[in-house]
Amino acid sequence: MTTVCFYTSSGGTSGFDTEVCGLNTAFQVTSTGPGPALMDRDATFGVWDIMWVLVCAILVFWMQAGFALLEAGSVRKKNTNNILFKNLMDASIGAICFWLLGYSFAYGTEKYEYQDPGQDNEFIGAGNWALRNYNNDDSYHSFFFQWAFAGAAATIVSGCVAERCKLEGYFVYTIALTTFIYPIVVHWVWSITGWASAFYVDEDGKKILSKNGVIDFAGSGVVHMVGGFAGLVGAIAVGPRKYFGTPEGEKVLKGSSDLMAALGVMILWMGWYGFNCGSTLGAAAGDGAYIQLAAKVAVTTTISAAMGAICCMLYSRFVQGYFNLALSLNGVLAGLVSITAPCSVVEPWAAMMIGIIGSFVYISASNLIKVLGVDDPLDAFPIHGVCGVWGVLSVGIFATRSNISRAYSFDNDAMTSGNQFGNQLIAVVAIGSWTLVTSSLIFFPLKMAGLLRVSEHDEDIGLDASEHGVEYFGHKGDVKKE
């Protein structure tokens, strides 16, 4: 084998006084100067892992721009400013709430109650308030990544209540979601001390959910079910928009820009690679195993999204009689949400099936809620809530023993025995019930207090004029509210 050497500076005054010799992936560092030694191999890999998480977190945050464009294009022009403002506040309010309390409820100290000074239990995390335990620089990337996910969960709700929700009420809900409702589910599934976590073990080495716990790799349940089910409660509480369900409703309520909606979905698709691939939480770790897994995740994510779009395109052509852009765009999102939980534990052919089934799950749910009189302007509940359910359950159907071993290092018969599907079903029931109950405790009191829905007058002139002082079609922002 050949050893390759080069010289660099150690930071001293002797110029290029450090020899670095590499053989395969191992490095030998020698220094004759007074400067600091170079990082060893493990430390170098740690830096790459942190960089990977930061870049992926930025991609996830970039999804906020995608949500903003999609929602702005899907509402009427007179409500564009309002929906963009909600997206901005989701990220801003969510950042402060998640920093102060939410992240602590989600992850706490990641030490069990029986450990000293552990404070976390199976239901909720505790400690590390406002990141005060982070007195060094090796853990901040974790908060940054998780905050980006929290922002995504909060933004899902804005689509469900678009065009008729008061900002004050919406802010209250955003605070509740990012401080408490969402972090609790994160703790259950992703913290090592959560009762449903794949990595939970008690002091006797036993799990609450046997074998593998719940597998939700990137958040079909944790992120999308929470946002979607919360949005459903919000849509029911705030009530439908004027003209919804009437013969002229489809034309009157049509969104303002297919261009913005399409650009938004493409940005979301791009950001989803940060969402799913970034959930490896490392790139250099495992002697390349993490980045190889991320590459496979990128493939399964792509296939599911593409099949979701294709199936919705075919449905629109043969059932509706024309090629429906909006439906096909939502098909992309349905495929993406569906593959988010199983992306690391299924084969590409299974990702195709998950995307196909996910597209029809979305279409069926969208048609059903319309029949039931629920007005969801962006189909956020069918896409995120119902496809989130499908994504979690699909793990118990399509995951393989070898893929679970590769991604989670568990090697057992959980798939063939039906144990894994049972665990996934328990997670769906728990997450859905928790979100429906806690969201109802926020939205319906807001409704009774008159803080949830704008007046009919404000809805008619548009929230840009009534809430933001934006002139539209002759209506000015100083118009008197009723």
Coordinates of C-alpha atoms in Angstrom, one line a residue:
M1 CA 0.0 0.0 0.0
T2 CA 1.1 3.6 -0.6
T3 CA 1.4 6.2 2.1
V4 CA 0.6 9.7 1.0
C5 CA 2.1 12.6 2.9
F6 CA 1.8 16.3 2.8
Y7 CA 2.9 19.2 5.0
T8 CA 0.9 21.9 6.7
S9 CA 1.3 24.5 9.4
S10 CA 0.7 23.7 13.1
G11 CA 0.2 27.3 13.9
G12 CA 3.7 28.0 15.1
T13 CA 6.4 30.2 13.6
S14 CA 8.2 27.5 11.7
G15 CA 6.1 27.5 8.5
F16 CA 5.0 24.1 7.2
D17 CA 6.3 22.1 10.1
T18 CA 3.6 19.3 10.4
E19 CA 3.7 16.1 8.3
V20 CA 0.4 14.4 7.7
C21 CA 0.6 10.9 6.3
G22 CA -2.5 9.0 5.2
L23 CA -3.1 5.3 4.6
N24 CA -6.6 4.4 3.5
T25 CA -8.8 6.2 6.1
A26 CA -6.2 6.2 8.9
F27 CA -4.0 9.2 9.5
Q28 CA -0.8 9.6 11.3
V29 CA 0.1 13.1 12.5
T30 CA 3.5 14.2 13.5
S31 CA 4.5 17.6 14.6
T32 CA 7.8 19.3 15.4
G33 CA 6.4 22.8 16.0
P34 CA 5.0 24.4 19.1
G35 CA 1.5 24.7 17.7
P36 CA -1.5 22.5 18.5
A37 CA -1.8 19.0 17.2
L38 CA -4.2 18.2 14.4
M39 CA -7.4 16.5 15.2
D40 CA -7.3 12.7 15.3
R41 CA -9.5 10.6 13.1
D42 CA -12.5 10.3 15.5
A43 CA -12.5 14.1 16.2
T44 CA -12.4 14.7 12.4
F45 CA -15.4 12.4 11.9
G46 CA -17.2 14.2 14.7
V47 CA -16.8 17.5 12.9
W48 CA -18.2 16.0 9.7
D49 CA -21.2 14.6 11.6
I50 CA -22.0 18.0 13.1
M51 CA -21.6 19.7 9.7
W52 CA -23.9 17.1 8.1
V53 CA -26.6 17.8 10.7
L54 CA -26.3 21.5 10.3
V55 CA -26.6 21.4 6.5
C56 CA -29.6 19.1 6.7
A57 CA -31.2 21.3 9.4
I58 CA -30.8 24.3 7.0
L59 CA -32.5 22.3 4.3
V60 CA -35.4 21.5 6.7
F61 CA -35.7 25.2 7.6
W62 CA -35.7 26.0 3.8
M63 CA -38.9 24.0 3.8
Q64 CA -40.5 27.0 5.5
A65 CA -40.0 28.9 2.2
G66 CA -41.7 26.0 0.4
F67 CA -44.7 26.0 2.8
A68 CA -44.9 29.8 2.4
L69 CA -45.0 29.6 -1.4
L70 CA -47.4 26.6 -1.4
E71 CA -49.8 28.2 1.0
A72 CA -49.6 31.7 -0.6
G73 CA -50.4 30.1 -4.0
S74 CA -53.3 28.1 -2.6
V75 CA -55.2 31.0 -0.9
R76 CA -56.9 33.9 -2.5
K77 CA -54.8 37.0 -3.2
K78 CA -56.5 39.0 -0.5
N79 CA -55.1 36.7 2.1
T80 CA -51.5 36.3 0.8
N81 CA -49.9 38.7 3.3
N82 CA -51.7 36.9 6.2
I83 CA -50.5 33.4 5.3
L84 CA -46.9 34.6 4.8
F85 CA -47.0 36.3 8.1
K86 CA -48.2 33.1 9.8
N87 CA -45.3 31.2 8.3
L88 CA -42.8 33.8 9.6
M89 CA -44.3 33.7 13.1
D90 CA -44.4 29.9 13.2
A91 CA -40.6 29.9 12.8
S92 CA -40.0 32.8 15.1
I93 CA -42.4 32.0 17.9
G94 CA -41.5 28.3 17.6
A95 CA -37.8 29.0 17.9
I96 CA -38.2 30.8 21.3
C97 CA -40.7 28.4 22.7
F98 CA -38.8 25.3 21.7
W99 CA -35.6 26.8 23.1
L100 CA -37.0 27.8 26.4
L101 CA -39.1 24.7 27.2
G102 CA -40.0 22.6 24.2
Y103 CA -36.6 21.0 23.7
S104 CA -36.3 20.2 27.4
F105 CA -39.7 18.5 27.4
A106 CA -38.6 16.5 24.3
Y107 CA -35.1 15.4 25.3
G108 CA -34.4 16.8 28.8
T109 CA -31.1 15.4 30.1
E110 CA -31.6 12.1 28.3
K111 CA -31.0 10.4 31.6
Y112 CA -33.5 8.0 33.3
E113 CA -35.1 8.8 36.6
Y114 CA -33.1 6.0 38.2
Q115 CA -29.8 7.7 37.1
D116 CA -28.2 10.6 38.9
P117 CA -29.0 13.4 38.1
G118 CA -31.6 12.0 35.7
Q119 CA -35.0 13.7 35.7
D120 CA -36.6 12.3 32.5
N121 CA -39.4 9.7 32.7
E122 CA -41.1 7.7 30.0
F123 CA -43.7 10.4 29.4
I124 CA -41.8 13.7 29.4
G125 CA -38.3 15.1 29.5
A126 CA -37.0 17.5 32.1
G127 CA -33.9 19.6 32.7
N128 CA -31.6 21.5 30.4
W129 CA -34.0 24.4 30.4
A130 CA -33.1 26.9 27.7
L131 CA -30.1 24.8 26.9
R132 CA -28.4 25.8 30.1
N133 CA -26.6 22.4 30.3
Y134 CA -24.9 23.1 27.0
N135 CA -21.8 24.7 28.4
N136 CA -19.6 23.5 25.5
D137 CA -20.1 23.5 21.7
D138 CA -20.6 19.9 20.9
S139 CA -24.4 19.6 21.2
Y140 CA -26.0 22.8 19.8
H141 CA -26.5 21.2 16.4
S142 CA -29.0 18.8 17.9
F143 CA -31.3 21.6 19.1
F144 CA -31.0 23.4 15.7
F145 CA -32.0 20.3 13.8
Q146 CA -34.9 19.5 16.1
W147 CA -36.2 23.2 16.1
A148 CA -36.4 23.0 12.3
F149 CA -38.7 20.0 12.6
A150 CA -40.8 21.7 15.2
G151 CA -41.3 24.7 12.9
A152 CA -42.5 22.3 10.1
A153 CA -45.1 20.7 12.5
A154 CA -46.4 24.2 13.4
T155 CA -46.7 25.4 9.8
I156 CA -48.8 22.4 8.8
V157 CA -51.6 23.8 10.9
S158 CA -51.7 27.2 9.2
G159 CA -52.9 25.6 6.0
C160 CA -55.9 24.0 7.7
V161 CA -57.2 27.3 9.2
A162 CA -56.2 29.6 6.3
E163 CA -58.3 32.6 5.3
R164 CA -60.5 32.8 8.4
C165 CA -58.4 32.5 11.6
K166 CA -57.5 35.4 13.9
L167 CA -53.8 35.9 14.4
E168 CA -54.2 36.1 18.1
G169 CA -55.8 32.7 18.4
Y170 CA -53.3 31.3 15.9
F171 CA -50.4 32.6 18.0
V172 CA -51.7 30.9 21.1
Y173 CA -51.9 27.6 19.4
T174 CA -48.4 27.9 17.9
I175 CA -47.1 28.5 21.4
A176 CA -48.9 25.5 22.7
L177 CA -47.8 23.2 19.9
T178 CA -44.1 24.1 20.0
T179 CA -43.9 24.3 23.7
F180 CA -45.8 21.2 24.8
I181 CA -48.0 19.2 22.3
Y182 CA -45.3 18.4 19.8
P183 CA -42.3 18.0 22.2
I184 CA -44.2 15.3 24.2
V185 CA -44.6 13.2 21.1
V186 CA -40.9 13.7 20.3
H187 CA -40.0 12.5 23.7
W188 CA -42.1 9.3 23.4
V189 CA -40.6 8.2 20.1
W190 CA -37.2 9.8 19.7
S191 CA -35.7 10.3 23.1
I192 CA -33.9 7.3 24.6
T193 CA -36.1 7.7 27.7
G194 CA -39.4 7.8 25.9
W195 CA -41.8 4.8 26.3
A196 CA -42.2 4.2 22.6
S197 CA -38.6 4.8 21.6
A198 CA -36.7 2.2 19.7
F199 CA -33.8 2.8 22.1
Y200 CA -35.6 2.8 25.4
V201 CA -34.6 0.3 28.0
D202 CA -35.4 0.3 31.7
E203 CA -32.9 -0.5 34.5
D204 CA -33.5 -4.2 34.0
G205 CA -32.7 -3.9 30.3
K206 CA -36.4 -4.3 29.1
K207 CA -38.5 -2.3 26.7
I208 CA -42.1 -1.1 27.2
L209 CA -42.8 -2.0 23.6
S210 CA -41.0 -5.2 23.0
K211 CA -38.2 -5.9 20.5
N212 CA -37.8 -2.7 18.4
G213 CA -40.2 -0.2 20.0
V214 CA -41.7 2.2 17.4
I215 CA -39.8 2.9 14.2
D216 CA -40.5 6.4 12.9
F217 CA -37.2 7.3 11.3
A218 CA -37.9 10.9 10.3
G219 CA -41.3 11.7 11.6
S220 CA -44.4 10.5 9.6
G221 CA -46.0 10.2 13.1
V222 CA -44.0 12.6 15.2
V223 CA -44.1 15.6 12.9
H224 CA -46.8 15.0 10.3
M225 CA -49.4 13.3 12.3
V226 CA -49.1 15.9 15.0
G227 CA -49.4 18.8 12.6
G228 CA -52.1 17.2 10.5
F229 CA -54.4 16.1 13.4
A230 CA -53.9 19.4 15.1
G231 CA -54.9 21.1 11.9
L232 CA -58.0 19.0 11.6
V233 CA -59.1 20.1 15.1
G234 CA -58.4 23.7 14.1
A235 CA -60.4 23.4 10.8
I236 CA -63.4 21.9 12.7
A237 CA -63.3 24.5 15.4
V238 CA -62.9 27.6 13.1
G239 CA -65.5 26.3 10.7
P240 CA -65.6 26.4 6.9
R241 CA -64.9 29.4 4.7
K242 CA -67.8 31.3 3.2
Y243 CA -69.0 29.6 0.0
F244 CA -67.4 26.3 0.9
G245 CA -69.6 23.4 -0.2
T246 CA -71.7 25.6 -2.5
P247 CA -71.9 25.2 -6.3
E248 CA -69.8 28.3 -6.9
G249 CA -67.4 27.5 -4.1
E250 CA -64.7 25.8 -6.2
K251 CA -64.4 28.8 -8.4
V252 CA -64.7 31.5 -5.7
L253 CA -62.2 29.8 -3.4
K254 CA -59.6 28.9 -6.0
G255 CA -56.0 29.8 -5.1
S256 CA -54.2 32.8 -6.5
S257 CA -51.1 31.3 -8.1
D258 CA -50.4 27.8 -9.5
L259 CA -46.8 29.0 -10.1
M260 CA -46.2 29.8 -6.4
A261 CA -47.8 26.5 -5.3
A262 CA -45.7 24.5 -7.8
L263 CA -42.5 26.2 -6.7
G264 CA -43.4 25.7 -3.1
V265 CA -43.8 21.9 -3.6
M266 CA -40.5 21.6 -5.4
I267 CA -38.8 23.4 -2.6
L268 CA -40.5 21.1 -0.1
W269 CA -39.3 18.1 -2.1
M270 CA -35.8 19.4 -2.0
G271 CA -35.9 20.2 1.7
W272 CA -37.3 16.7 2.4
Y273 CA -33.9 15.3 1.7
G274 CA -32.6 17.2 4.7
F275 CA -35.6 15.9 6.6
N276 CA -35.1 12.2 5.8
C277 CA -31.4 11.9 5.0
G278 CA -30.5 14.1 7.9
S279 CA -32.2 11.8 10.3
T280 CA -29.2 9.6 10.2
L281 CA -27.8 12.3 12.5
G282 CA -24.3 11.6 11.1
A283 CA -22.3 11.2 7.9
A284 CA -18.8 10.0 8.8
A285 CA -19.8 7.9 11.7
G286 CA -19.8 4.1 11.4
D287 CA -16.9 4.1 8.9
G288 CA -19.2 5.3 6.2
A289 CA -22.3 3.3 7.2
Y290 CA -24.3 6.5 8.1
I291 CA -23.7 8.3 4.8
Q292 CA -24.4 5.1 2.9
L293 CA -27.7 4.8 4.7
A294 CA -28.5 8.4 3.9
A295 CA -27.9 7.7 0.3
K296 CA -30.4 4.9 0.4
V297 CA -32.9 7.1 2.2
A298 CA -32.6 9.6 -0.6
V299 CA -33.5 6.9 -3.1
T300 CA -36.5 5.6 -1.3
T301 CA -37.7 9.2 -0.6
T302 CA -37.4 10.0 -4.3
I303 CA -39.3 6.9 -5.5
S304 CA -42.2 7.4 -3.1
A305 CA -42.6 11.1 -4.0
A306 CA -42.5 10.4 -7.7
M307 CA -45.0 7.6 -7.5
G308 CA -47.3 9.7 -5.5
A309 CA -47.3 12.4 -8.2
I310 CA -47.7 9.9 -11.0
C311 CA -50.7 8.1 -9.3
C312 CA -52.5 11.4 -8.6
M313 CA -51.8 12.5 -12.2
L314 CA -53.4 9.3 -13.5
Y315 CA -56.3 9.7 -11.1
S316 CA -57.0 13.2 -12.3
R317 CA -56.9 12.3 -16.0
F318 CA -59.1 9.2 -15.8
V319 CA -61.4 10.1 -13.0
Q320 CA -61.7 13.9 -13.2
G321 CA -61.2 14.0 -16.9
Y322 CA -58.2 16.4 -17.1
F323 CA -54.6 16.7 -15.8
N324 CA -54.9 18.4 -12.4
L325 CA -51.7 20.2 -11.4
A326 CA -52.8 20.9 -7.8
L327 CA -53.7 17.2 -7.2
S328 CA -50.4 16.0 -8.7
L329 CA -48.5 18.5 -6.5
N330 CA -50.3 17.1 -3.4
G331 CA -49.4 13.6 -4.7
V332 CA -45.8 14.5 -4.3
L333 CA -46.4 15.6 -0.7
A334 CA -48.5 12.5 0.0
G335 CA -45.6 10.3 -1.2
L336 CA -43.1 12.2 0.9
V337 CA -45.1 12.1 4.1
S338 CA -45.8 8.3 3.6
I339 CA -42.1 7.4 3.2
T340 CA -40.8 9.6 6.1
A341 CA -41.2 6.9 8.7
P342 CA -40.0 3.8 6.8
C343 CA -37.4 5.5 4.5
S344 CA -34.5 3.8 6.2
V345 CA -35.9 0.3 6.6
V346 CA -37.5 -0.5 3.2
E347 CA -36.3 -1.5 -0.2
P348 CA -36.8 0.7 -3.3
W349 CA -39.6 -1.5 -4.6
A350 CA -41.4 -1.1 -1.2
A351 CA -41.0 2.7 -1.4
M352 CA -42.8 2.6 -4.8
M353 CA -45.7 0.7 -3.2
I354 CA -45.8 3.0 -0.2
G355 CA -46.0 6.0 -2.6
I356 CA -48.8 4.4 -4.6
I357 CA -50.9 3.5 -1.6
G358 CA -50.1 6.9 0.0
S359 CA -51.5 8.7 -3.0
F360 CA -54.8 6.9 -2.8
V361 CA -54.9 7.3 1.0
Y362 CA -54.6 11.0 0.4
I363 CA -57.3 11.2 -2.3
S364 CA -59.7 9.1 -0.3
A365 CA -59.2 11.2 2.9
S366 CA -59.5 14.5 0.9
N367 CA -62.8 13.4 -0.6
L368 CA -64.1 12.2 2.7
I369 CA -63.5 15.3 4.7
K370 CA -65.2 17.4 2.0
V371 CA -68.2 15.2 2.3
L372 CA -68.2 15.7 6.0
G373 CA -68.1 19.4 5.6
V374 CA -64.5 20.0 6.9
D375 CA -62.8 22.9 5.0
D376 CA -59.1 22.3 4.7
P377 CA -57.9 24.7 2.1
L378 CA -54.6 23.0 1.5
D379 CA -55.6 19.4 2.2
A380 CA -53.1 19.5 5.1
F381 CA -54.9 16.8 7.2
P382 CA -55.3 14.3 4.4
I383 CA -51.6 14.8 3.3
H384 CA -49.9 15.1 6.7
G385 CA -52.3 13.5 9.1
V386 CA -53.7 10.6 7.2
C387 CA -50.6 9.8 5.1
G388 CA -48.7 10.2 8.3
V389 CA -50.8 7.4 9.8
W390 CA -50.1 5.3 6.7
G391 CA -46.4 6.0 6.9
V392 CA -46.1 4.8 10.4
L393 CA -48.1 1.7 9.7
S394 CA -46.2 0.9 6.5
V395 CA -43.1 0.2 8.6
G396 CA -44.9 -2.9 10.0
I397 CA -45.8 -4.1 6.5
F398 CA -42.8 -3.3 4.3
A399 CA -39.7 -3.1 6.6
T400 CA -37.3 -6.0 6.4
R401 CA -35.2 -7.6 9.1
S402 CA -31.9 -6.8 7.3
N403 CA -32.8 -3.1 6.8
I404 CA -33.9 -2.7 10.5
S405 CA -30.6 -4.3 11.5
R406 CA -28.7 -1.9 9.3
A407 CA -30.5 1.2 10.4
Y408 CA -31.2 0.4 14.1
S409 CA -28.8 -2.6 14.9
F410 CA -31.7 -4.7 16.0
D411 CA -31.8 -8.3 14.7
N412 CA -35.0 -10.2 15.6
D413 CA -38.3 -11.6 14.3
A414 CA -40.4 -8.5 15.0
M415 CA -41.5 -8.2 11.4
T416 CA -42.4 -11.9 10.8
S417 CA -44.2 -12.2 14.2
G418 CA -46.3 -9.1 13.7
N419 CA -44.8 -7.5 16.7
Q420 CA -43.6 -4.5 14.7
F421 CA -47.0 -3.8 13.2
G422 CA -48.5 -3.9 16.7
N423 CA -46.0 -1.4 18.0
Q424 CA -46.6 0.9 15.0
L425 CA -50.4 0.7 15.5
I426 CA -50.0 1.6 19.2
A427 CA -48.0 4.6 18.2
V428 CA -50.7 5.8 15.7
V429 CA -53.4 5.5 18.4
A430 CA -51.3 7.3 21.0
I431 CA -50.1 10.1 18.8
G432 CA -53.5 10.7 17.3
S433 CA -55.3 10.6 20.6
W434 CA -52.8 12.9 22.3
T435 CA -52.9 15.5 19.5
L436 CA -56.7 15.5 19.1
V437 CA -57.3 15.9 22.9
T438 CA -54.7 18.5 23.5
S439 CA -55.5 20.5 20.4
S440 CA -59.2 20.5 21.3
L441 CA -58.3 21.9 24.7
I442 CA -56.7 24.9 22.9
F443 CA -58.8 25.5 19.9
F444 CA -62.3 25.2 21.3
P445 CA -61.7 27.5 24.3
L446 CA -60.3 30.0 21.9
K447 CA -63.5 29.6 19.8
M448 CA -65.7 30.2 22.9
A449 CA -63.7 33.2 23.8
G450 CA -64.2 34.7 20.4
L451 CA -60.5 34.6 19.6
L452 CA -60.5 32.1 16.8
R453 CA -62.5 33.3 13.8
V454 CA -62.6 36.6 12.1
S455 CA -65.9 38.3 11.3
E456 CA -67.7 37.8 8.1
H457 CA -66.9 41.3 7.1
D458 CA -63.1 40.7 7.6
E459 CA -63.3 37.5 5.7
D460 CA -65.0 39.2 2.8
I461 CA -62.5 42.0 2.4
G462 CA -59.6 39.7 3.1
L463 CA -57.3 39.3 6.1
D464 CA -54.6 41.3 4.4
A465 CA -56.8 44.4 4.7
S466 CA -58.3 43.6 8.1
E467 CA -55.2 42.3 9.9
H468 CA -52.2 43.8 8.1
G469 CA -53.2 47.2 6.7
V470 CA -52.7 46.1 3.1
E471 CA -54.9 47.7 0.4
Y472 CA -56.7 45.2 -1.8
F473 CA -59.5 45.8 -4.4
G474 CA -60.3 49.2 -3.0
H475 CA -60.4 48.0 0.7
K476 CA -57.8 49.7 2.9
G477 CA -56.3 48.3 6.1
D478 CA -57.8 51.2 8.2
V479 CA -61.2 49.9 7.4
K480 CA -63.2 49.5 10.6
K481 CA -63.3 45.9 11.9
E482 CA -66.7 44.4 12.8

